[in-house]
Short mmCIF file of C-alpha atoms (C1' of nucleotides) in Angstrom, two decimals:
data_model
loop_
_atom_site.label_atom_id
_atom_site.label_comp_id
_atom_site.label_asym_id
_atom_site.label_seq_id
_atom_site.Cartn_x
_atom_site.Cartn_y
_atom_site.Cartn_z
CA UNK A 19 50.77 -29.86 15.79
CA UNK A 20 48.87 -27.49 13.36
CA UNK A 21 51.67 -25.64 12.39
CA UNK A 22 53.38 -29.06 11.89
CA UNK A 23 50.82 -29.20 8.91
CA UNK A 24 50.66 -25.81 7.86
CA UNK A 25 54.15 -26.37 6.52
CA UNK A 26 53.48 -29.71 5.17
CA UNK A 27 50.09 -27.90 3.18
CA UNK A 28 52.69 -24.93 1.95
CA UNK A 29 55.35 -26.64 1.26
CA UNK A 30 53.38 -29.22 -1.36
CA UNK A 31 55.46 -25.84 -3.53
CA UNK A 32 59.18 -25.69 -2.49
CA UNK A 33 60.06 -22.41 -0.60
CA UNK A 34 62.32 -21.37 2.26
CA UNK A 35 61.90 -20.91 6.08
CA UNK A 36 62.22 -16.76 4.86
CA UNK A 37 59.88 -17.15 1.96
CA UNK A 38 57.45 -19.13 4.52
CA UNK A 39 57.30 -16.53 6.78
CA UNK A 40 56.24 -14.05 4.11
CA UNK A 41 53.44 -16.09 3.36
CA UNK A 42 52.49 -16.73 7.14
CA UNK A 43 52.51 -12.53 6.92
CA UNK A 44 50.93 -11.93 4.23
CA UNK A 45 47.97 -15.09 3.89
CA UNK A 46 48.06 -17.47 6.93
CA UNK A 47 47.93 -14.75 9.92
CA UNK A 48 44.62 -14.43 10.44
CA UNK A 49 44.26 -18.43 11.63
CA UNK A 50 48.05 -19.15 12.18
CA UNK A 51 50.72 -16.17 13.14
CA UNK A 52 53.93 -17.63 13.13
CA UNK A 53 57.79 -16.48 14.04
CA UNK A 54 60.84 -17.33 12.30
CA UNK A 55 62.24 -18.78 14.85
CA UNK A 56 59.86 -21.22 15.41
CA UNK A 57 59.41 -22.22 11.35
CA UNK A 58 63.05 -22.54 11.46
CA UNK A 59 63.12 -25.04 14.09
CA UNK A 60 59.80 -26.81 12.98
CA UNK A 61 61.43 -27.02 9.34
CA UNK A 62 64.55 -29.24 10.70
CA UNK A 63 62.52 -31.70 12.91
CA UNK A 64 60.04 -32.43 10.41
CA UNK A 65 62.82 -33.24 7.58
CA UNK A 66 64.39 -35.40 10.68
CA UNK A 67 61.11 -37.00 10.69
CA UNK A 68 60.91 -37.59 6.77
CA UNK A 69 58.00 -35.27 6.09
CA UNK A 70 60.44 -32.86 4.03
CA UNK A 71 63.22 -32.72 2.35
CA UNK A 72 65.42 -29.85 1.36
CA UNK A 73 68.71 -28.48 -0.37
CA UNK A 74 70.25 -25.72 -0.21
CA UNK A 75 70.40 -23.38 -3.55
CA UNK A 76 71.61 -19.82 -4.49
CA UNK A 77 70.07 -17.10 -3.98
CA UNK A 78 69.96 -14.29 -6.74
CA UNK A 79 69.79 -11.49 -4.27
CA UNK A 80 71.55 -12.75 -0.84
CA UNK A 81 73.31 -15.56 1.16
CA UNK A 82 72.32 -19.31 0.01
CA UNK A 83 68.95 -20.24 0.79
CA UNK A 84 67.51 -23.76 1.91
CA UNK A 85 64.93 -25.05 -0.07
CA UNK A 86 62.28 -27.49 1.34
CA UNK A 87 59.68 -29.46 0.07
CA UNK A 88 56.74 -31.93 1.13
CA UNK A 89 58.23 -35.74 0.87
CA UNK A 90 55.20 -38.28 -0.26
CA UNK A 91 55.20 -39.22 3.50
CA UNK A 92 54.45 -35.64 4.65
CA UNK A 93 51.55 -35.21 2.16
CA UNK A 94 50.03 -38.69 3.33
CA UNK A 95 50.31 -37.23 6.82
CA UNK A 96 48.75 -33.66 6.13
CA UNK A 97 45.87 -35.70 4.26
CA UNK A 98 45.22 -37.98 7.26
CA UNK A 99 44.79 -34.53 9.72
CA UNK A 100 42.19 -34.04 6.93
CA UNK A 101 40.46 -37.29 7.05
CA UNK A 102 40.49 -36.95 11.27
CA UNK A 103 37.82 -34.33 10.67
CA UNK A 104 37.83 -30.79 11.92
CA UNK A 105 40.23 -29.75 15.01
CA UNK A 106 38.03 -27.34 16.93
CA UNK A 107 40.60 -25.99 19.57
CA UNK A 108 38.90 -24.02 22.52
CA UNK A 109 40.48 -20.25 21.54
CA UNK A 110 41.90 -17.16 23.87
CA UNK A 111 40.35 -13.70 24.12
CA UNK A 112 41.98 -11.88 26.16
CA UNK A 113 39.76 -8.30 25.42
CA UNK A 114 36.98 -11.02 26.17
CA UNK A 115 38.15 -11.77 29.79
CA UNK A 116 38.28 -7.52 30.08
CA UNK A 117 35.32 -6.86 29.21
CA UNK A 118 34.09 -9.65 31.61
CA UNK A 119 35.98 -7.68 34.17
CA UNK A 120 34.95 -3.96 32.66
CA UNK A 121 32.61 -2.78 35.87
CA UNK A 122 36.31 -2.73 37.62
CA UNK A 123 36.37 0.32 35.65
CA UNK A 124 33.50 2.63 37.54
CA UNK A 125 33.53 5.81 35.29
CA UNK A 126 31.33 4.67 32.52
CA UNK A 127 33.22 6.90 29.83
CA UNK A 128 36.00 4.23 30.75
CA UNK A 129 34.18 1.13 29.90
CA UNK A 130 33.05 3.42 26.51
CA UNK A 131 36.28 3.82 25.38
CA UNK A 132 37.80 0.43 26.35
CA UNK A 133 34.98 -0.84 23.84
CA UNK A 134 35.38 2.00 21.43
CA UNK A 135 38.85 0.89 20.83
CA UNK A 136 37.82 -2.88 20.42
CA UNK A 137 35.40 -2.08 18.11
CA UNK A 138 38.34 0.29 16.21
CA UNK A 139 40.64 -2.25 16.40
CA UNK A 140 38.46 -5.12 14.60
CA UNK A 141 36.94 -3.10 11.88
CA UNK A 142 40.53 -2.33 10.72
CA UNK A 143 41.36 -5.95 10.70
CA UNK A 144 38.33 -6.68 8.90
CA UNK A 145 39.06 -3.90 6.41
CA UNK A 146 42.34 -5.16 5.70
CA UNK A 147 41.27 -8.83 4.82
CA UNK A 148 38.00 -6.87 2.75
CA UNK A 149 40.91 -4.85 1.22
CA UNK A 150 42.60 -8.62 0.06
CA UNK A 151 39.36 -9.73 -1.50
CA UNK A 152 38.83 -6.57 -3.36
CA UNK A 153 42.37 -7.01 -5.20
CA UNK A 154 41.76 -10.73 -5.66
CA UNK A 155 37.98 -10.12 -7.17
CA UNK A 156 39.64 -7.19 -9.17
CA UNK A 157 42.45 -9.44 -10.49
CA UNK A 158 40.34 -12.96 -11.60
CA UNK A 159 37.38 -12.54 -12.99
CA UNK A 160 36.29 -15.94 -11.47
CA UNK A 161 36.43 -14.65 -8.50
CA UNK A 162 34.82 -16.09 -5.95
CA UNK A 163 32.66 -19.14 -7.15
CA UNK A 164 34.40 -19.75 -10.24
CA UNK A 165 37.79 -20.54 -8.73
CA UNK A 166 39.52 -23.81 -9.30
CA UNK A 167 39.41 -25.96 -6.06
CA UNK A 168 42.68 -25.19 -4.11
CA UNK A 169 41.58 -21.28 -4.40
CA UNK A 170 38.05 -21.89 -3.67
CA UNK A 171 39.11 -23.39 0.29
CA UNK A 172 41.31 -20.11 0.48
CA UNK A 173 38.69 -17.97 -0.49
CA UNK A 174 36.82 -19.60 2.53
CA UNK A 175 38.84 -19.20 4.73
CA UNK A 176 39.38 -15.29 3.90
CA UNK A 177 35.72 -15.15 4.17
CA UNK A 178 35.62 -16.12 7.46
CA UNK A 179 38.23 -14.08 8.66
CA UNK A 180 36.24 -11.07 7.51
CA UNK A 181 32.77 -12.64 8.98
CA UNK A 182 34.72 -13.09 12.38
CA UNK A 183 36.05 -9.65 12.74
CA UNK A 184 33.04 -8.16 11.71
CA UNK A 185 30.82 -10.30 13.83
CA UNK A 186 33.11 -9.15 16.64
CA UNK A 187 33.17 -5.68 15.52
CA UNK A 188 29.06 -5.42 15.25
CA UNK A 189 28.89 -6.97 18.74
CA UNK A 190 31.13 -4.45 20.04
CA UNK A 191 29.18 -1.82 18.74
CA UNK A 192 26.14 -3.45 19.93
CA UNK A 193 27.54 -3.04 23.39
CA UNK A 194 28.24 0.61 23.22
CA UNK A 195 24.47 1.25 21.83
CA UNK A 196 23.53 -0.72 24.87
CA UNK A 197 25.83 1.17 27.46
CA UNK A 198 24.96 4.50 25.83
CA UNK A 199 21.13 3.82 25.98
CA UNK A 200 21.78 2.84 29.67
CA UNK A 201 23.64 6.18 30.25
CA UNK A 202 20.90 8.42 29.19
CA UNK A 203 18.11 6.64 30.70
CA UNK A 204 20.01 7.29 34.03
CA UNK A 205 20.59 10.88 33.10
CA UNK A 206 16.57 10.62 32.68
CA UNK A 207 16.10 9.31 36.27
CA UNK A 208 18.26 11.46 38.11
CA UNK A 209 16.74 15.04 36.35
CA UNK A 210 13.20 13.91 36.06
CA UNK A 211 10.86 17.44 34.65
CA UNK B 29 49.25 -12.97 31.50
CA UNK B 30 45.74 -12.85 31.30
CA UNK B 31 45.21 -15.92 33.12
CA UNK B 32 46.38 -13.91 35.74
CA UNK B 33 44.00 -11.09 35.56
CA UNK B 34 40.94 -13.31 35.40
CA UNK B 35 42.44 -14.80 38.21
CA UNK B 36 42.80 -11.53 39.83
CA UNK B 37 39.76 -10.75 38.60
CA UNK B 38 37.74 -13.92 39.74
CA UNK B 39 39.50 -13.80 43.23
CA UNK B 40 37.54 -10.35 44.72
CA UNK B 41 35.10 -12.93 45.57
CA UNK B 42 37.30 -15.60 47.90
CA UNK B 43 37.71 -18.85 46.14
CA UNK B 44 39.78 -21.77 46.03
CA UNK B 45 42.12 -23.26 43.29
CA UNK B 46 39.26 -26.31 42.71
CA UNK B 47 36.24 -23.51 43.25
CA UNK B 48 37.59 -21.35 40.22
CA UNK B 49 38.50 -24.64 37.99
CA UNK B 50 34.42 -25.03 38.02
CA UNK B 51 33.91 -21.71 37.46
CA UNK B 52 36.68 -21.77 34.44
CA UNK B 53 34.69 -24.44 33.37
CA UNK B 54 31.24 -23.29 33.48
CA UNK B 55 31.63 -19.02 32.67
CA UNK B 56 35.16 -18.56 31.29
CA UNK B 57 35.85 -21.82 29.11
CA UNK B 58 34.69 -20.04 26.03
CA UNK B 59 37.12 -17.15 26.07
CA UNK B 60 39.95 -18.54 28.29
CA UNK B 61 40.20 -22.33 29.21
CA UNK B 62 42.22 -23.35 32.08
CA UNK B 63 43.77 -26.94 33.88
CA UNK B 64 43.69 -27.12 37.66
CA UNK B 65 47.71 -27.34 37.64
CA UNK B 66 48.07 -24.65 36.11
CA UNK B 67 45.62 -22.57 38.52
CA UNK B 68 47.50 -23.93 41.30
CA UNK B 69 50.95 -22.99 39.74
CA UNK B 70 49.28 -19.71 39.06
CA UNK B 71 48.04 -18.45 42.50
CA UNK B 72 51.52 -19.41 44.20
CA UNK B 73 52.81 -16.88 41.99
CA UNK B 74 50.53 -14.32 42.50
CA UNK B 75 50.93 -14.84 46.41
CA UNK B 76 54.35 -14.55 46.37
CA UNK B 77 53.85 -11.35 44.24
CA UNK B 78 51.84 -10.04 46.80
CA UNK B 79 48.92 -9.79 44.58
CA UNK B 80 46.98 -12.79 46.40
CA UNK B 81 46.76 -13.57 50.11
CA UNK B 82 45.32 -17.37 51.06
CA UNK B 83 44.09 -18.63 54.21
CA UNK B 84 43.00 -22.64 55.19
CA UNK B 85 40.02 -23.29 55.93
CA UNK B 86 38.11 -25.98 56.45
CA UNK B 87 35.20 -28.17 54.04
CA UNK B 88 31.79 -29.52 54.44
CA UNK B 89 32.60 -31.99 52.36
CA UNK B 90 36.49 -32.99 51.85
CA UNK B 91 39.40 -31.90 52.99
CA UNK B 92 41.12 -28.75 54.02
CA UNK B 93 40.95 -25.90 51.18
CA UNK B 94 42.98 -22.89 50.75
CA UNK B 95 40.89 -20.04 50.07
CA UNK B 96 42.33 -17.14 48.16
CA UNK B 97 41.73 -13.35 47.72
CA UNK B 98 42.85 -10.68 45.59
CA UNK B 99 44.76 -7.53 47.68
CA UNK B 100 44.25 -4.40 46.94
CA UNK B 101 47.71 -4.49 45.31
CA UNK B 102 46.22 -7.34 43.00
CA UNK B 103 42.88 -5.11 41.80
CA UNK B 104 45.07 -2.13 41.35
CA UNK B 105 46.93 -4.29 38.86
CA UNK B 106 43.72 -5.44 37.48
CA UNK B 107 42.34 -2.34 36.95
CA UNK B 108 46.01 -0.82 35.32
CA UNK B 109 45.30 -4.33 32.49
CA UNK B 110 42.11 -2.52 31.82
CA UNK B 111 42.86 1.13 31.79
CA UNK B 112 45.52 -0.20 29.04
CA UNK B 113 42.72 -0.85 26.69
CA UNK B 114 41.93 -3.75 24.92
CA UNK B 115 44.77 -6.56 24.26
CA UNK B 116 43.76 -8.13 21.21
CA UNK B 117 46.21 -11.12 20.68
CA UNK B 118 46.06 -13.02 17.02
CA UNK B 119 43.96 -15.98 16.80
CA UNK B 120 44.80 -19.12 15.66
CA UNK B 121 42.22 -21.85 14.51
CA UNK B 122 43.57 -25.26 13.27
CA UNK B 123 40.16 -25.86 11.41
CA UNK B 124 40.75 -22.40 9.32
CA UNK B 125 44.33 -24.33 8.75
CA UNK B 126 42.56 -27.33 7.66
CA UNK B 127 40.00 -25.70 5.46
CA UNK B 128 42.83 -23.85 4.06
CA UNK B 129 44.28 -26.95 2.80
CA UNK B 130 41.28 -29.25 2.04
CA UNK B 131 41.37 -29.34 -1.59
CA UNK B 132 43.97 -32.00 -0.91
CA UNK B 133 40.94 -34.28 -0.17
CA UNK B 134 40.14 -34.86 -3.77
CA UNK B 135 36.86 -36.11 -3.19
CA UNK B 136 33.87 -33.16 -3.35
CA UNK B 137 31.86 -35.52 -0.88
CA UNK B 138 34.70 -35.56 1.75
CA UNK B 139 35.23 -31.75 1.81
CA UNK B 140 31.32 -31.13 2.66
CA UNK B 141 31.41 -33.82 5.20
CA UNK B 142 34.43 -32.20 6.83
CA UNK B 143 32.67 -28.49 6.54
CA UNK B 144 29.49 -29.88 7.53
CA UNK B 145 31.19 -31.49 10.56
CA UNK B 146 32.68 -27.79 11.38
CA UNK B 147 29.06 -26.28 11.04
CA UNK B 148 27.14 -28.97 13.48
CA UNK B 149 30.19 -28.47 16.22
CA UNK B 150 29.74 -25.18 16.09
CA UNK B 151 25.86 -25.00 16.21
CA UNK B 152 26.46 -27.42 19.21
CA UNK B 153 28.85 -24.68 20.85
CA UNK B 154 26.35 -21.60 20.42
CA UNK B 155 23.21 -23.43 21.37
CA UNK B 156 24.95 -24.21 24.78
CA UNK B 157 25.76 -21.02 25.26
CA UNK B 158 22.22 -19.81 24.19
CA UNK B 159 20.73 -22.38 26.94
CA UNK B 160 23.01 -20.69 29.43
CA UNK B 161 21.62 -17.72 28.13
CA UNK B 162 17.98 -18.68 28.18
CA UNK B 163 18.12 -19.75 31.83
CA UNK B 164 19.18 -16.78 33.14
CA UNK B 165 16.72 -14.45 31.15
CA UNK B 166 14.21 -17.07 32.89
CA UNK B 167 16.04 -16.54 36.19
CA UNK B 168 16.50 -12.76 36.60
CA UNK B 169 13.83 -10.44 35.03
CA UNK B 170 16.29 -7.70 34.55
CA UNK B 171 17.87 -9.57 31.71
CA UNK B 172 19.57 -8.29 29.99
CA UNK B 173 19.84 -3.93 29.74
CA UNK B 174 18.42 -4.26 33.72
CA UNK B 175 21.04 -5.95 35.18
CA UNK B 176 23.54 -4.04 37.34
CA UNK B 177 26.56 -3.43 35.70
CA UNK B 178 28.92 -6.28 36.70
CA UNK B 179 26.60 -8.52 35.03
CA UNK B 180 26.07 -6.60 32.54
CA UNK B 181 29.53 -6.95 31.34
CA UNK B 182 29.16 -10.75 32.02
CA UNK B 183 26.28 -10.79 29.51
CA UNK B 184 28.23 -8.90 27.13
CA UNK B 185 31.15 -11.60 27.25
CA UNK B 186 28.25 -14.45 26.88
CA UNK B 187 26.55 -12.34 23.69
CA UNK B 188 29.80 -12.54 22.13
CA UNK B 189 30.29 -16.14 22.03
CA UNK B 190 26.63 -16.49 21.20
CA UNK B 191 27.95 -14.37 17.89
CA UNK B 192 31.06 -15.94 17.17
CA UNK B 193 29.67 -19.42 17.46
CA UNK B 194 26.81 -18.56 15.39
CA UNK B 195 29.06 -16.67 12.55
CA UNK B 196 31.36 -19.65 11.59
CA UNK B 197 28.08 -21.90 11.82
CA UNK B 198 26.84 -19.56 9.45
CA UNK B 199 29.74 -19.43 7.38
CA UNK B 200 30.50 -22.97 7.11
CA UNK B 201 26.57 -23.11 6.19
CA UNK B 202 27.57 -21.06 3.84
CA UNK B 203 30.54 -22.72 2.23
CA UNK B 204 28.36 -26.12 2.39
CA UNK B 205 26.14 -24.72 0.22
CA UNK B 206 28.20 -22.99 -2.33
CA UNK B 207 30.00 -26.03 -2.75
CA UNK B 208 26.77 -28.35 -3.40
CA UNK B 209 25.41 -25.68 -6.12
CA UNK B 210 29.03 -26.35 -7.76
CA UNK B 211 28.69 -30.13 -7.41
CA UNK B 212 24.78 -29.47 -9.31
CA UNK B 213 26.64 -26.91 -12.28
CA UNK B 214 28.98 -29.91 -12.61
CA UNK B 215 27.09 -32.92 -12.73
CA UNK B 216 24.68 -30.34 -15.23
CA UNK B 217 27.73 -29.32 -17.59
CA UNK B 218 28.40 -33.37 -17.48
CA UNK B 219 25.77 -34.73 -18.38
CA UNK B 220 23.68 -31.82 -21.02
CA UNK B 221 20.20 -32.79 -22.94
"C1'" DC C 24 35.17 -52.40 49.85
"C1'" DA C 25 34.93 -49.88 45.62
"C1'" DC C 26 33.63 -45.75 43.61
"C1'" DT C 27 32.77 -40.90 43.23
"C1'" DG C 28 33.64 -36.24 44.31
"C1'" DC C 29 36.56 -33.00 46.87
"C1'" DA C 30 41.06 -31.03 47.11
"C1'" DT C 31 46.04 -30.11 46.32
"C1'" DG C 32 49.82 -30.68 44.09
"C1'" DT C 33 54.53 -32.34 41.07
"C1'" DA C 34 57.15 -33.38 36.82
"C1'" DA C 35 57.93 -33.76 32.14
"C1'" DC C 36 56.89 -32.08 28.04
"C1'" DC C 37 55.46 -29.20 24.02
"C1'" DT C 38 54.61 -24.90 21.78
"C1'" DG C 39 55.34 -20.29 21.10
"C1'" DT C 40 57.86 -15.69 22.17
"C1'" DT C 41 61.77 -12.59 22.65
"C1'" DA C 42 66.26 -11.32 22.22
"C1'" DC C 43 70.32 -11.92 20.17
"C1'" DA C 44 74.16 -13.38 16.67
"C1'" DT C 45 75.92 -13.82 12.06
"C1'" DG C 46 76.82 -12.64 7.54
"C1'" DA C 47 75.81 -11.68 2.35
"C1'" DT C 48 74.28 -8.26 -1.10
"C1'" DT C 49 72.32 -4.05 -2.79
"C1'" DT C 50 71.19 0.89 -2.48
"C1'" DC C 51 71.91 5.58 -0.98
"C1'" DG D 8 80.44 3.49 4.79
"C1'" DA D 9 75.70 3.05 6.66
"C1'" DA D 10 71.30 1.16 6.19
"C1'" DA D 11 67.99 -2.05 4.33
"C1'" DT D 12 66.78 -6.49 2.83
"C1'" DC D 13 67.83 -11.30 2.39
"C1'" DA D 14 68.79 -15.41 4.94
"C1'" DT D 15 69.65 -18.74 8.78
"C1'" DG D 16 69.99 -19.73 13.06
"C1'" DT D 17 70.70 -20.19 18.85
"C1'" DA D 18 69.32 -19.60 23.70
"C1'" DA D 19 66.48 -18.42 27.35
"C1'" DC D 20 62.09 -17.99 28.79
"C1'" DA D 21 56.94 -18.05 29.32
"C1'" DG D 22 52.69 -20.29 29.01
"C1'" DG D 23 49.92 -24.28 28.57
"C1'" DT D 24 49.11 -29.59 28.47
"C1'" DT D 25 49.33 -34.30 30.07
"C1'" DA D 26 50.18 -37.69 33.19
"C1'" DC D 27 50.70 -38.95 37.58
"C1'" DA D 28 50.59 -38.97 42.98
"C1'" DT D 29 48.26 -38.32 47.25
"C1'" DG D 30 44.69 -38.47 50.46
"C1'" DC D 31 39.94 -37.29 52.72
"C1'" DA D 32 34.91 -38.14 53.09
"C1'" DG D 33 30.56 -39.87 51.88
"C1'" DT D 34 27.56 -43.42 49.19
"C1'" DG D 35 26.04 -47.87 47.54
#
DNA sequence: CACTGCATGTAACCTGTTACATGATTTC
DNA sequence: GAAATCATGTAACAGGTTACATGCAGTG
């Protein structure tokens, strides 16, 4: 049901299914990817349900757009998720449940570059969220402890986006030190002077 | 599909659909959580792909089992997932949501016993990792660069949820604090000499 | 006899993904 | 006129969750 309240926390400022998706994109994928599809579908049960409403209104670029917005209702529900304390799902890692598996690989070159390409792959992802605070410190000087409220929980949770990828990158370079080490000891053993 | 390859995985060593819920429990749970149904639905598919055989066999304890084992069609797959390099799906944490959002809790006090919530649940997730941890560096003096290199790979997937756990501790630490030395500037800006 | 642990499963449901369909408006 | 962007949707499918059903064997 998270996304369920995602859309009742964005939508406290009207917007469309397309604009939503933007900001899913651009500010809510690092915790909460999203599809059209789905936002579309989510968007008409919840109004069933009362927690939005919407109309439709013109567009000055393209077809006719339809405009929600949190109802009272909807905001009293996405404050009572609040109030039920933090919602600490069990998460997924796929590359985790690889790596677990990595000695199927026997050449250890393999297992290097499976993990060189992990490691890759998350410092990019943390660069790009580093890349979003360096625009937002450049463009508000209050930047980050000075923020008003509503900024200052976004600002946390861009800061731990960028501690998790990097904690994940580190590790992953912590494992190739380790492997690497390992590699040359054996080298050691097996051409003793 | 990566239930399937830790499945795959899991099954060089024979097992049954109950045997590998305990181990899902106990090894995998904090990368890739699993129900017993959908094991079971899970190995009839990958015997009737062929990547799976089962036999019956009988228990000390209850009744009949069926014992499963990956083919060598099923490692060959395996070992294609990890040849493919890592698959690094998106994330999505409800809490990050919920942080995200939290300014819509008004009051200061509520938002640091909601982050301070987050912190001790994950301090509570890392130090039962770390006992894990601490029990087998008490049970195998090769821990850790001395083990051979399946478990070595093992410990690797344990360190990293040892790090993650302990970086959003951290960082909800972290946020705790930032938000009390706000609280202090505004009580202090209140209330001057 | 009730309870616990062992062991296998089915059915209904919910959430999320992928592929496709439709059509307006602007730009090259 | 073709392509890109804006905009909304449907349908089929895949993956995961919850609730329930069944029955054996050992323990108190």
């Amino acid at each position: 049901m998270s996304l369920d309240h995602l859309l009742l926390g964005a939508l406290r400022e009207p917007a469309s299914g397309y604009d939503l998706k933007a900001t899913f994109e651009q500010v809510y994928r690092h915790f909460w990817p999203a599809e059209l599809s789905q936002i579309y579908r989510t968007l008409r049960r919840l109004e069933a349900e009362g927690l939005l409403t919407s109309r439709r209104a013109a567009s000055d670029i393209g077809p006719e757009r339809r405009v929600y917005r949190t109802t009272a209702k909807g905001r009293a529900r996405l404050r009572r998720w609040l109030q039920e304390g933090p919602q600490v799902s069990d998460d997924r890692h796929a590359f985790c449940a690889q790596v677990f598996f990595l000695d199927e690989l026997e050449e250890p070159e393999a297992r290097l570059t499976f993990l060189r390409a992990l490691r890759d792959e998350f410092a990019v992802r943390r660069s790009q969220l580093e890349a979003i605070e360096a625009q937002w410190r450049a463009d508000d000087p209050r930047y980050p402890d000075g923020l008003p409220p509503a900024e200052l929980m976004q600002q946390f949770t861009l800061a731990l986006g960028i501690e998790k990828f990097g904690a994940i990158a580190r590790w992953a370079e912590t494992c190739i030190a380790r492997l690497e080490a390992r590699q040359q000891q054996e080298t050691a053993d097996a051409a003793p002077l």
